[in-house]
């Protein structure tokens, strides 16, 4: 009859063997994806070497009182925040209302600006492109996609460069919401493998991830038990 120590040894060996077979491939993917993501410069992942997102210097807030006092502005509803900035060489006021809607106004006249069209979206993307921008196509984005989950609707400006750069411009604000390049897509591919969310690439609390993480912990514990039980011990010399 086996002793308790022998049963523990056999049980830990079986758990360790089967867990290694089941989750070993995913452990390899975790290590590989983590290594790849750490080697990719985050600036290139964000596309900062191709597109500059920073806006021009903000306008002084001296226009704020007169702008908010206009009847047509007050008719929009309570205002949470106001930002003055330049948009295609035009001073604009970006109003964020209490219900999180955004309205763009001409900073000088206070008149609402029309919705951003494809031509203006392309002009914004081209002005932010580093160097001479190549030819581009523009598409309207109405539904969330893997590459862009920001405010909708938006415009996707697709440059025909080496990185297949995609610049997403918020149709409500004219701000650049995302820059996607070939480097970003490589990073995103390994990110999806790492968090085991192969569809949306954003949920790191998936049942798969939790199950394999728990399995990895059990694998480590079983290995620790085997290491302890198999560690060579010195026998005491008999005295006398």
Coordinates of C-alpha atoms in Angstrom, one line a residue, residues 123-232:
X123 CA -7.1 67.7 -45.2
X124 CA -6.8 67.2 -41.4
X125 CA -5.0 63.8 -41.9
X126 CA -2.7 65.2 -44.6
X127 CA -1.8 68.2 -42.4
X128 CA -0.8 65.8 -39.6
X129 CA 1.2 63.4 -41.8
X130 CA 5.0 63.6 -41.4
X131 CA 6.6 64.4 -44.7
X132 CA 4.9 64.4 -48.0
X133 CA 1.7 62.5 -47.7
X134 CA 1.0 59.9 -50.5
X135 CA -2.4 59.4 -52.2
X136 CA -5.3 58.5 -50.0
X137 CA -8.8 57.3 -50.0
X138 CA -11.5 58.3 -47.5
X139 CA -14.3 56.2 -46.1
X140 CA -17.0 56.9 -43.5
X141 CA -17.1 54.6 -40.4
X142 CA -20.5 54.2 -38.8
X143 CA -19.9 51.0 -36.7
X144 CA -17.2 50.0 -34.2
X145 CA -14.4 47.9 -35.8
X146 CA -11.3 46.2 -34.4
X147 CA -9.0 49.1 -35.4
X148 CA -11.2 51.9 -34.1
X149 CA -13.6 52.0 -31.2
X150 CA -13.8 55.8 -30.7
X151 CA -16.6 58.2 -31.2
X152 CA -18.8 57.6 -34.2
X153 CA -19.3 58.5 -36.9
X154 CA -15.7 59.0 -38.0
X155 CA -13.7 59.3 -41.2
X156 CA -11.0 56.8 -42.2
X157 CA -8.3 58.3 -44.3
X158 CA -6.3 55.4 -45.9
X159 CA -2.8 56.4 -47.1
X160 CA -1.1 54.3 -49.7
X161 CA 2.3 54.1 -47.9
X162 CA 4.5 51.2 -46.7
X163 CA 2.7 50.9 -43.4
X164 CA -0.8 51.1 -44.9
X165 CA -1.5 53.9 -42.5
X166 CA -5.1 54.6 -41.5
X167 CA -6.0 57.9 -39.8
X168 CA -9.4 58.0 -38.1
X169 CA -10.8 61.5 -37.7
X170 CA -13.7 62.2 -35.4
X171 CA -16.5 63.6 -37.5
X172 CA -17.9 65.6 -34.6
X173 CA -14.7 67.3 -33.4
X174 CA -12.2 67.0 -36.3
X175 CA -9.7 65.5 -33.9
X176 CA -7.6 62.5 -34.9
X177 CA -9.0 59.7 -32.8
X178 CA -6.6 56.9 -33.9
X179 CA -3.6 56.1 -36.1
X180 CA -3.2 52.5 -37.3
X181 CA -0.2 51.2 -39.1
X182 CA 1.3 47.8 -40.0
X183 CA 3.3 47.9 -36.8
X184 CA 0.1 48.5 -34.8
X185 CA -1.6 45.6 -36.5
X186 CA 1.4 43.3 -35.7
X187 CA 1.2 44.5 -32.1
X188 CA -2.6 44.0 -32.0
X189 CA -2.3 40.5 -33.4
X190 CA 0.0 39.4 -30.6
X191 CA -2.1 41.4 -28.0
X192 CA -5.1 39.3 -29.0
X193 CA -3.1 36.1 -28.6
X194 CA -1.8 37.4 -25.2
X195 CA -5.3 38.2 -23.7
X196 CA -7.1 35.4 -25.6
X197 CA -9.7 37.7 -27.0
X198 CA -9.5 36.8 -30.7
X199 CA -12.6 38.7 -31.8
X200 CA -12.6 42.2 -30.2
X201 CA -8.9 42.3 -29.0
X202 CA -9.8 44.2 -25.8
X203 CA -11.3 42.0 -23.1
X204 CA -8.6 40.6 -20.8
X205 CA -11.2 39.0 -18.5
X206 CA -12.3 36.3 -20.9
X207 CA -13.2 32.8 -19.5
X208 CA -10.4 31.3 -21.6
X209 CA -7.8 33.6 -20.1
X210 CA -9.1 33.0 -16.5
X211 CA -9.1 29.2 -17.1
X212 CA -5.6 29.1 -18.6
X213 CA -4.3 31.5 -15.9
X214 CA -5.6 29.2 -13.2
X215 CA -4.2 26.2 -15.0
X216 CA -0.8 27.9 -15.2
X217 CA -0.9 28.5 -11.4
X218 CA -1.8 24.9 -10.8
X219 CA 1.0 23.8 -13.1
X220 CA 3.5 25.9 -11.1
X221 CA 2.2 24.6 -7.8
X222 CA 2.4 21.0 -9.0
X223 CA 6.0 21.6 -10.2
X224 CA 6.9 23.1 -6.8
X225 CA 5.6 20.0 -5.0
X226 CA 7.6 17.8 -7.3
X227 CA 10.7 19.9 -6.9
X228 CA 10.4 19.7 -3.1
X229 CA 9.8 15.9 -3.1
X230 CA 12.6 15.1 -5.6
X231 CA 15.2 17.4 -4.1
X232 CA 18.2 15.3 -2.9

